[in-house]
Coordinates of C-alpha atoms in Angstrom, one line a residue:
M16 CA 61.9 96.4 66.2
S17 CA 62.5 97.4 62.7
L18 CA 62.2 94.9 59.9
S19 CA 63.4 95.0 56.3
C20 CA 61.2 96.3 53.6
Q21 CA 62.5 94.0 51.0
S22 CA 60.2 90.8 50.2
N23 CA 61.5 87.7 51.7
T24 CA 59.9 85.7 48.9
G25 CA 59.8 86.0 45.0
T26 CA 61.6 82.8 44.2
G27 CA 59.9 79.3 44.2
L28 CA 56.4 80.8 44.1
E29 CA 56.1 81.8 40.5
D30 CA 55.0 78.3 39.3
I31 CA 52.5 77.6 42.1
V32 CA 49.6 75.6 40.3
V33 CA 46.2 77.3 39.6
I34 CA 42.8 75.5 39.3
K35 CA 42.9 74.9 35.7
Q36 CA 46.1 72.7 36.3
V37 CA 44.6 70.3 38.7
G38 CA 41.6 68.3 39.5
A39 CA 39.7 65.7 37.3
S40 CA 39.2 67.9 34.4
A41 CA 43.1 68.1 34.0
T42 CA 44.0 64.5 34.2
P43 CA 46.5 63.2 31.6
D44 CA 46.2 59.9 30.1
K45 CA 49.6 58.8 31.4
I46 CA 51.0 58.6 35.2
V47 CA 54.3 60.3 35.3
P48 CA 56.8 59.0 37.5
I49 CA 56.8 60.1 41.2
E50 CA 59.5 62.6 42.0
G51 CA 60.8 64.7 44.8
A52 CA 59.4 62.5 47.7
P53 CA 61.6 62.6 50.7
F54 CA 61.1 59.0 51.3
N55 CA 61.4 55.8 49.0
I56 CA 58.3 54.8 47.4
P57 CA 58.0 52.7 44.3
Q58 CA 57.0 53.8 40.9
L59 CA 53.3 53.0 41.0
K60 CA 51.6 51.5 37.6
R61 CA 48.2 50.9 36.6
P62 CA 47.3 47.1 37.0
T63 CA 46.8 45.4 33.8
F64 CA 43.9 43.0 32.9
P65 CA 43.4 40.2 30.4
E66 CA 41.7 40.9 27.1
L67 CA 38.2 39.1 28.3
T68 CA 35.4 41.5 28.3
I69 CA 31.7 41.1 29.4
N70 CA 29.2 43.6 29.0
I71 CA 26.4 43.1 31.6
G72 CA 23.9 44.4 28.9
D73 CA 24.6 41.4 26.8
K74 CA 23.6 39.1 29.6
G75 CA 19.8 40.2 29.6
V76 CA 20.4 42.4 32.8
K77 CA 17.7 45.0 32.8
S78 CA 18.0 48.5 34.3
N79 CA 14.5 48.2 36.2
T80 CA 15.6 45.4 38.4
P81 CA 18.7 45.1 40.7
I82 CA 21.8 43.9 38.8
T83 CA 23.5 42.7 42.1
P84 CA 23.2 39.0 41.6
M85 CA 24.1 39.0 38.0
I86 CA 27.0 41.4 38.3
N87 CA 28.5 39.5 41.2
Q88 CA 28.2 36.1 39.3
I89 CA 29.9 37.6 36.2
I90 CA 32.9 39.1 38.3
E91 CA 33.3 35.7 40.0
E92 CA 33.3 34.0 36.6
V93 CA 35.7 36.4 35.0
S94 CA 38.1 36.2 38.0
R95 CA 38.1 32.3 37.9
K96 CA 39.1 32.5 34.1
G97 CA 42.2 34.5 35.0
G98 CA 40.5 38.0 34.9
G99 CA 39.3 40.7 32.4
T100 CA 36.9 43.6 32.3
V101 CA 33.2 43.8 33.3
I102 CA 31.3 46.7 31.9
I103 CA 28.4 48.5 33.2
P104 CA 27.1 50.2 30.1
E105 CA 25.3 53.4 29.6
G106 CA 22.0 53.8 31.4
K107 CA 20.4 53.7 34.7
W108 CA 21.2 50.6 37.0
Q109 CA 20.1 49.7 40.5
S110 CA 22.3 47.6 42.8
G111 CA 23.1 46.3 46.1
R112 CA 26.8 45.6 47.4
I113 CA 29.1 44.5 44.3
T114 CA 32.1 42.4 45.4
L115 CA 35.3 42.7 43.4
K116 CA 37.6 39.9 42.9
S117 CA 41.2 39.4 41.6
N118 CA 42.2 40.5 38.3
V119 CA 38.8 42.2 37.4
N120 CA 38.3 45.8 36.2
L121 CA 34.8 47.1 36.8
H122 CA 34.2 49.7 34.1
L123 CA 31.5 52.0 34.3
A124 CA 31.0 53.4 30.7
E125 CA 30.2 57.0 30.0
G126 CA 26.5 57.5 30.7
A127 CA 26.3 54.7 33.2
E128 CA 24.6 55.8 36.4
V129 CA 24.5 53.0 39.2
E130 CA 22.2 53.8 42.1
F131 CA 22.8 51.9 45.2
A132 CA 20.1 50.4 47.6
G133 CA 18.8 52.3 50.4
N134 CA 18.0 49.1 52.8
A135 CA 20.2 47.6 55.0
E136 CA 19.2 44.1 53.7
A137 CA 21.0 44.9 50.3
Y138 CA 24.3 44.9 52.4
L139 CA 23.9 41.3 53.8
P140 CA 25.8 39.4 54.9
A141 CA 28.1 41.5 56.9
V142 CA 31.6 41.7 56.0
F143 CA 34.9 42.4 57.5
T144 CA 35.8 46.1 57.3
R145 CA 36.5 48.9 59.6
H146 CA 34.5 51.9 60.9
E147 CA 36.1 55.0 61.8
G148 CA 39.2 53.2 62.5
I149 CA 37.8 50.1 64.4
E150 CA 37.4 46.8 63.1
I151 CA 33.7 45.5 62.7
M152 CA 31.5 43.2 60.6
G153 CA 29.3 45.4 58.7
P154 CA 27.7 46.6 55.5
G155 CA 31.1 47.4 54.0
S156 CA 30.7 49.5 51.0
F157 CA 28.7 49.7 47.9
I158 CA 31.7 48.2 45.9
Y159 CA 33.8 46.0 48.1
A160 CA 36.7 43.6 48.0
N161 CA 38.6 41.7 50.8
G162 CA 42.1 40.0 50.1
E163 CA 42.2 40.5 46.3
N164 CA 44.9 41.4 44.0
N165 CA 44.9 43.5 40.9
I166 CA 41.4 45.1 41.1
A167 CA 40.0 48.3 39.6
V168 CA 37.1 50.4 39.3
T169 CA 37.4 52.7 36.3
G170 CA 35.4 54.7 33.6
K171 CA 33.3 57.9 33.1
G172 CA 30.2 56.5 34.8
T173 CA 28.6 57.8 38.0
I174 CA 28.0 56.1 41.4
Y175 CA 25.0 57.3 43.3
G176 CA 24.2 56.8 46.9
P177 CA 20.3 55.9 47.8
S178 CA 17.8 58.8 47.6
L179 CA 18.1 61.2 50.6
D180 CA 14.9 59.8 52.2
A181 CA 16.3 56.2 52.1
E182 CA 15.7 54.1 55.2
I183 CA 19.5 53.6 56.0
R184 CA 19.9 57.4 56.0
Q185 CA 17.3 57.6 58.7
R186 CA 19.4 55.1 60.9
P187 CA 21.8 56.6 63.6
N188 CA 25.3 55.8 62.5
G189 CA 26.0 53.4 65.5
N190 CA 24.8 53.9 68.9
T191 CA 27.4 56.5 70.6
V192 CA 30.9 57.1 69.6
V193 CA 32.4 54.1 68.0
E194 CA 34.9 53.1 70.7
N195 CA 32.0 53.1 73.1
D196 CA 29.8 51.1 71.0
I197 CA 32.5 48.3 70.8
L198 CA 34.4 46.3 73.6
A199 CA 38.1 46.6 73.0
H200 CA 38.8 43.0 73.4
A201 CA 35.6 41.5 71.8
A202 CA 36.2 39.1 69.1
I203 CA 35.8 40.7 65.4
Q204 CA 33.1 38.1 64.8
E205 CA 30.9 39.5 67.6
R206 CA 31.2 43.1 66.4
V207 CA 28.1 42.8 64.2
F208 CA 26.7 46.1 63.0
D209 CA 24.4 45.1 60.3
G210 CA 21.1 46.7 61.4
M211 CA 19.4 43.4 61.7
E212 CA 17.6 42.0 65.0
S213 CA 17.9 45.3 66.7
R214 CA 21.7 45.3 66.1
G215 CA 23.4 48.8 65.5
F216 CA 24.3 50.0 61.9
Y217 CA 27.3 51.8 60.3
K218 CA 26.5 53.3 57.0
P219 CA 28.4 51.7 54.0
K220 CA 31.2 53.5 52.2
T221 CA 31.1 53.9 48.5
I222 CA 34.3 52.1 47.6
S223 CA 36.3 50.3 50.2
P224 CA 38.5 47.4 49.5
I225 CA 40.4 45.9 52.3
N226 CA 43.6 43.8 52.5
C227 CA 44.0 44.2 48.9
T228 CA 47.2 44.8 46.5
N229 CA 47.4 46.8 43.3
V230 CA 44.2 48.8 43.3
L231 CA 43.2 51.3 40.7
I232 CA 40.2 53.9 41.1
E233 CA 40.0 56.1 38.1
G234 CA 37.8 58.4 36.3
I235 CA 34.6 57.8 38.0
T236 CA 32.2 60.2 39.6
M237 CA 30.4 59.7 43.0
E238 CA 27.4 61.4 44.2
R239 CA 25.4 61.6 47.5
S240 CA 27.2 59.0 49.4
T241 CA 25.8 57.8 52.8
F242 CA 29.3 57.9 54.4
W243 CA 32.9 58.0 53.4
N244 CA 33.4 57.8 49.6
V245 CA 36.7 56.2 48.7
C246 CA 38.5 54.3 51.6
P247 CA 41.0 51.7 51.0
I248 CA 41.9 49.8 54.2
Y249 CA 45.2 47.9 54.8
C250 CA 45.8 47.9 51.1
E251 CA 49.4 48.2 49.3
N252 CA 50.0 49.9 46.0
V253 CA 46.9 51.8 45.4
I254 CA 46.4 54.5 42.6
I255 CA 43.5 56.8 42.9
R256 CA 43.4 59.4 39.9
G257 CA 40.9 61.5 38.0
I258 CA 38.0 60.8 40.3
T259 CA 35.3 63.3 41.0
V260 CA 33.3 63.4 44.3
N261 CA 30.3 65.5 45.4
S262 CA 29.0 64.9 48.8
I263 CA 28.1 68.2 50.2
G264 CA 25.5 68.1 52.9
I265 CA 26.2 64.5 53.8
P266 CA 27.4 64.1 57.2
S267 CA 30.7 62.4 57.4
G268 CA 30.8 62.4 53.5
D269 CA 34.5 62.5 53.4
G270 CA 36.0 62.3 49.8
I271 CA 39.1 60.0 50.0
D272 CA 40.3 58.4 53.3
I273 CA 43.4 56.4 53.3
E274 CA 43.3 54.0 56.2
S275 CA 46.5 51.9 57.1
C276 CA 47.7 51.7 53.5
K277 CA 51.2 51.6 52.1
N278 CA 52.4 53.1 48.7
V279 CA 49.7 55.3 47.7
L280 CA 49.3 57.7 44.8
I281 CA 46.3 60.2 44.5
E282 CA 46.3 62.8 41.6
Y283 CA 44.0 64.9 39.6
C284 CA 41.1 64.5 41.8
T285 CA 38.3 67.0 42.5
L286 CA 36.4 66.7 45.7
N287 CA 33.4 68.7 47.1
C288 CA 32.7 67.1 50.3
G289 CA 30.3 67.2 53.4
D290 CA 33.4 66.6 55.5
D291 CA 37.2 66.3 55.2
C292 CA 38.3 66.0 51.5
F293 CA 41.8 64.1 51.2
T294 CA 42.3 62.4 54.8
L295 CA 44.8 60.2 56.0
K296 CA 44.1 57.7 58.8
A297 CA 45.6 54.8 60.7
G298 CA 43.1 53.2 63.2
R299 CA 41.5 54.5 66.6
A300 CA 42.6 54.1 70.0
E301 CA 42.9 50.5 71.5
D302 CA 41.9 48.8 68.4
G303 CA 44.2 50.7 66.3
L304 CA 47.0 49.9 68.4
R305 CA 46.3 46.3 68.4
V306 CA 46.3 46.3 64.6
G307 CA 49.2 48.3 64.5
K308 CA 49.3 49.3 60.7
P309 CA 50.4 52.6 59.6
T310 CA 49.7 54.6 56.6
E311 CA 52.8 55.4 55.0
N312 CA 54.3 56.3 51.8
V313 CA 51.7 58.6 50.4
V314 CA 51.9 61.1 47.5
I315 CA 48.9 63.5 46.7
R316 CA 49.6 65.8 43.7
Y317 CA 47.6 68.0 41.2
S318 CA 44.4 67.7 43.1
L319 CA 41.6 70.2 44.1
A320 CA 39.7 70.2 47.2
Q321 CA 36.8 72.6 47.1
K322 CA 34.0 72.7 49.7
G323 CA 34.7 70.5 52.7
H324 CA 36.0 70.6 56.3
G325 CA 39.6 70.1 55.5
G326 CA 41.6 70.3 52.2
I327 CA 44.1 67.7 53.4
T328 CA 43.7 66.2 57.0
C329 CA 45.8 63.8 58.8
G330 CA 43.5 62.1 61.5
S331 CA 41.8 62.0 63.7
E332 CA 42.5 58.3 63.6
T333 CA 46.2 57.9 64.3
A334 CA 46.8 54.9 66.3
G335 CA 49.0 53.0 63.8
G336 CA 50.9 56.2 62.7
I337 CA 50.9 58.4 59.7
K338 CA 54.2 58.9 58.1
N339 CA 56.1 59.5 55.0
V340 CA 53.4 61.9 53.3
Y341 CA 54.2 64.3 50.4
V342 CA 51.6 66.7 49.2
H343 CA 52.4 68.9 46.3
D344 CA 50.9 71.0 43.5
C345 CA 47.3 71.1 45.1
V346 CA 44.6 73.7 45.2
F347 CA 42.3 74.2 48.2
D348 CA 39.5 76.6 47.2
G349 CA 36.9 77.3 49.9
T350 CA 37.4 74.4 52.4
Q351 CA 37.0 75.5 56.0
V352 CA 40.6 74.6 56.6
G353 CA 43.4 74.0 54.1
I354 CA 46.0 71.7 56.0
R355 CA 44.5 70.2 59.0
F356 CA 46.0 67.8 61.7
K357 CA 43.6 66.1 64.0
T358 CA 43.9 63.4 67.0
R359 CA 42.8 63.1 70.6
R360 CA 44.4 62.2 73.9
N361 CA 43.0 58.4 73.5
R362 CA 43.7 58.0 69.7
A363 CA 47.3 56.7 70.0
G364 CA 50.2 56.8 67.5
G365 CA 50.5 60.1 65.8
V366 CA 51.6 62.0 62.6
Y367 CA 55.2 62.8 61.5
D368 CA 57.4 63.2 58.7
V369 CA 55.0 65.0 56.3
L370 CA 55.9 67.6 53.8
Y371 CA 53.7 70.0 51.8
E372 CA 54.9 72.0 49.1
K373 CA 53.6 74.2 46.2
I374 CA 50.2 74.7 47.5
R375 CA 47.7 77.5 46.7
M376 CA 44.6 78.2 49.0
T377 CA 41.8 80.7 48.2
N378 CA 38.7 81.5 50.2
V379 CA 39.7 79.1 53.2
E380 CA 38.4 79.9 56.8
E381 CA 41.8 78.8 58.1
A382 CA 44.9 78.0 56.5
F383 CA 46.6 75.7 58.9
K384 CA 45.0 74.0 61.9
W385 CA 46.2 71.5 64.6
D386 CA 43.2 70.3 66.6
L387 CA 44.6 67.6 69.1
L388 CA 42.1 67.8 71.9
G389 CA 38.8 67.6 70.3
S390 CA 35.4 68.0 71.9
K391 CA 33.6 66.8 74.9
R392 CA 30.9 65.4 72.6
Y393 CA 33.5 62.6 71.3
V394 CA 36.0 62.2 74.1
G395 CA 34.4 63.7 77.1
E396 CA 36.8 65.2 79.9
L397 CA 39.8 64.4 77.7
A398 CA 39.0 67.5 75.6
E399 CA 39.7 69.6 78.6
R400 CA 43.2 71.1 78.5
Y401 CA 43.9 71.0 82.1
P402 CA 44.9 69.1 84.1
P403 CA 47.8 67.5 81.9
R404 CA 47.1 63.8 81.9
A405 CA 49.9 60.9 82.4
I406 CA 51.5 60.0 79.3
N407 CA 50.7 56.5 78.2
K408 CA 50.4 54.1 75.3
L409 CA 47.4 56.1 73.9
T410 CA 49.0 59.4 73.8
P411 CA 49.5 60.6 70.3
V412 CA 52.5 62.5 69.0
I413 CA 52.4 65.0 66.4
K414 CA 55.8 66.3 65.1
D415 CA 58.1 67.0 62.1
I416 CA 55.6 68.9 59.9
H417 CA 57.2 70.8 57.0
I418 CA 55.2 73.2 54.8
R419 CA 56.8 75.3 52.3
N420 CA 56.4 77.3 49.0
F421 CA 52.7 78.3 49.1
I422 CA 50.4 81.2 48.3
I423 CA 47.3 81.8 50.5
E424 CA 45.1 84.3 48.5
S425 CA 42.5 84.8 51.1
A426 CA 41.9 83.3 54.3
D427 CA 39.8 84.3 57.5
K428 CA 42.8 83.2 59.8
I429 CA 46.3 82.0 59.3
L430 CA 46.6 79.3 61.8
S431 CA 45.9 77.9 65.2
I432 CA 47.5 75.2 67.2
N433 CA 45.8 73.6 70.2
G434 CA 48.3 71.0 71.5
I435 CA 48.3 68.6 74.0
P436 CA 49.9 69.9 77.2
E437 CA 51.7 66.9 78.5
I438 CA 53.3 66.0 75.0
P439 CA 53.5 69.4 72.8
C440 CA 53.1 69.4 69.0
K441 CA 56.8 69.7 68.0
N442 CA 59.1 70.7 65.2
V443 CA 56.8 72.7 62.8
L444 CA 58.6 74.6 59.9
I445 CA 56.5 76.7 57.5
E446 CA 58.4 79.0 55.0
N447 CA 58.6 80.6 51.9
G448 CA 55.2 81.8 51.3
K449 CA 52.7 84.5 50.8
I450 CA 49.7 85.1 53.1
N451 CA 46.7 87.4 52.8
S452 CA 44.4 87.0 55.8
E453 CA 42.0 88.8 58.0
K454 CA 43.4 87.4 61.4
L455 CA 46.8 86.5 62.2
I456 CA 47.7 83.7 64.6
G457 CA 44.8 82.5 66.8
A458 CA 46.6 80.4 69.0
L459 CA 50.0 78.7 69.6
N460 CA 49.1 76.5 72.4
D461 CA 51.5 73.8 74.0
V462 CA 54.1 73.8 71.2
D463 CA 57.6 73.0 71.4
G464 CA 59.4 74.1 68.2
F465 CA 57.7 76.4 65.9
T466 CA 59.3 78.3 62.9
M467 CA 57.9 80.7 60.4
R468 CA 60.5 81.7 58.0
N469 CA 60.7 83.9 54.7
I470 CA 57.0 84.9 54.7
D471 CA 55.2 87.9 53.6
I472 CA 52.0 88.4 55.7
L473 CA 49.1 90.9 54.8
A474 CA 46.5 90.8 57.7
E475 CA 43.8 92.9 59.0
D476 CA 44.6 91.7 62.7
N477 CA 47.8 92.2 64.6
R478 CA 47.7 89.8 67.4
I479 CA 49.8 86.6 68.0
N480 CA 48.4 84.6 71.1
I481 CA 50.9 82.1 72.7
L482 CA 50.2 79.8 75.6
D483 CA 52.8 77.5 77.2
S484 CA 54.8 77.3 74.0
R485 CA 58.5 77.4 73.6
N486 CA 61.1 77.7 71.0
I487 CA 59.1 79.8 68.6
L488 CA 60.9 81.5 66.0
F489 CA 59.5 84.2 63.5
E490 CA 62.6 84.6 61.1
N491 CA 62.3 87.2 58.0
V492 CA 58.7 87.5 58.4
N493 CA 57.4 90.7 56.9
F494 CA 54.0 91.8 58.4
T495 CA 51.5 94.5 57.0
V496 CA 49.2 94.8 59.7
P497 CA 47.0 97.6 61.4
N498 CA 49.1 100.4 63.0
N499 CA 52.2 98.8 61.8
E500 CA 52.6 96.9 65.1
I501 CA 52.3 93.3 66.3
L502 CA 51.0 92.6 69.8
T503 CA 52.3 89.5 71.3
D504 CA 49.8 88.0 74.0
I505 CA 52.0 85.5 75.9
K506 CA 50.6 83.4 78.8
G507 CA 51.6 80.3 80.8
D508 CA 54.7 79.3 82.9
K509 CA 56.1 77.2 80.2
S510 CA 56.3 80.0 77.2
Q511 CA 59.8 80.8 76.8
N512 CA 62.6 81.3 73.8
I513 CA 60.0 83.3 71.8
I514 CA 62.1 85.2 69.0
L515 CA 61.2 87.6 66.2
Q516 CA 64.2 88.0 64.1
N517 CA 65.0 89.9 60.7
G518 CA 68.5 90.0 59.6
D519 CA 70.9 91.2 62.6
S520 CA 67.7 92.5 64.3
K521 CA 66.3 90.3 67.0
T522 CA 63.4 90.6 69.7
V523 CA 63.1 88.2 72.6
C524 CA 59.4 88.0 73.8
T525 CA 58.7 87.0 77.3
R526 CA 55.4 86.3 79.2
E527 CA 56.4 88.9 81.9
N528 CA 57.2 91.6 78.8
P529 CA 55.1 91.0 75.8
I530 CA 56.4 93.0 72.9
K531 CA 54.7 95.6 70.8
V532 CA 56.8 95.6 67.7
K533 CA 56.7 98.6 65.5
K534 CA 57.8 100.0 62.2
L535 CA 56.9 96.8 60.4
S536 CA 57.5 96.1 56.7
Q537 CA 55.5 97.8 54.0
V538 CA 56.4 95.2 51.2
F539 CA 53.0 93.7 50.8
P540 CA 50.4 96.7 50.9
K541 CA 46.7 96.3 50.3
G542 CA 45.7 96.2 46.6
Q543 CA 48.5 94.3 45.5

């Protein structure tokens, strides 16, 4: 099959952002209006606070003793008086759990370093929260709020988790997998994981408000978390901007996790993480279905993901549904995966109506990845592709994913999709981009509706692997690959309607007659 030797791209890619334009160091003072989202989202604005300001240093608080009782008392008093700002000044401070109240801005001044406690007793009593998508009573987070309005954590200071040899780091994070630790129909007040009296313990997040409205997290740096860093749960109208997270080497050290929230703006953040960087979640399995709250109306822009498992990840907790997501003008530099989708057969809900555009990736292991079956370690036999299971209320649906206008400077692999046989991944469109990769397409497994359009690909591999997938279209895709040929390895009785098309030239690939495509484009040669 002969393909055109003219580039398919060249428009729309000239203004793709570079590293110096994104991340915390590029944060502007003003929040510019949200534009281009393919769904309705209000113009989010910073919450404002009364003029009342209290510096804890003026209250006799000393850096060599825990500030917890005093700062929580001050926050309570400021909130009762109508609100204001509570300042942690420059210096080294120690604290247990800090609880925010309505109309209070907790401001960490430049040079302020707050180290949180490494013993479970510092996070008593247990509070209402979620752990990996299931409601519990537990330690909550270093900075916590429940049911508050108009709250903020701001400033140029730094939050530190406890030392790496701290007692709570030695505890297992629960007993097994969280959905196996907790009976689905147990009352929330009975699901106590505070580490006391031989009870299990789930490590605290760094900042995690729950059931709050008008939330701002801005400017601060977070280091050596014990678990996820920023994780609003059941919140509405959330702004996270200009923050820096460093959690490399921390198991489950996610950067930002949005859990079942509505109307969220994330911008100018820099994340280096021990797990996923920017993550969207919506509850797990039966408990997530019971709650039934989606993550919806989320905009992520001008942000930088560096080390981490996924640059931007949807899942794996998907029960309430993840929808209306718009990610643009971001850079993923050195993450294992750039754009990642995760769920499991028992996670329910799904992901749909998401748009990514104007993305740059450099030194990623895999640009795009759909991992929808998981591993036996977490879901047992459900991770086995066959036999297909009966579709039920826990079966997740991943569909309507649109990725456009992107540059992948360097990747080990372009993409893989490992779908669920009984309910294939549907309607994926990837268009208008340039890709430089070692490997081509590792897997298109259990997919119904996949299009790559107007893309220039330079790869050191020439194989496309397809299993039980249908309605696959490569349209105006210019390949520069070894021997100038594409080898399609097509398996499975369900594989059909697989087309490679360029202009008037069209080739239909079948399982019985896999195609060796020759005389491919030379538009994107090595060295350019």
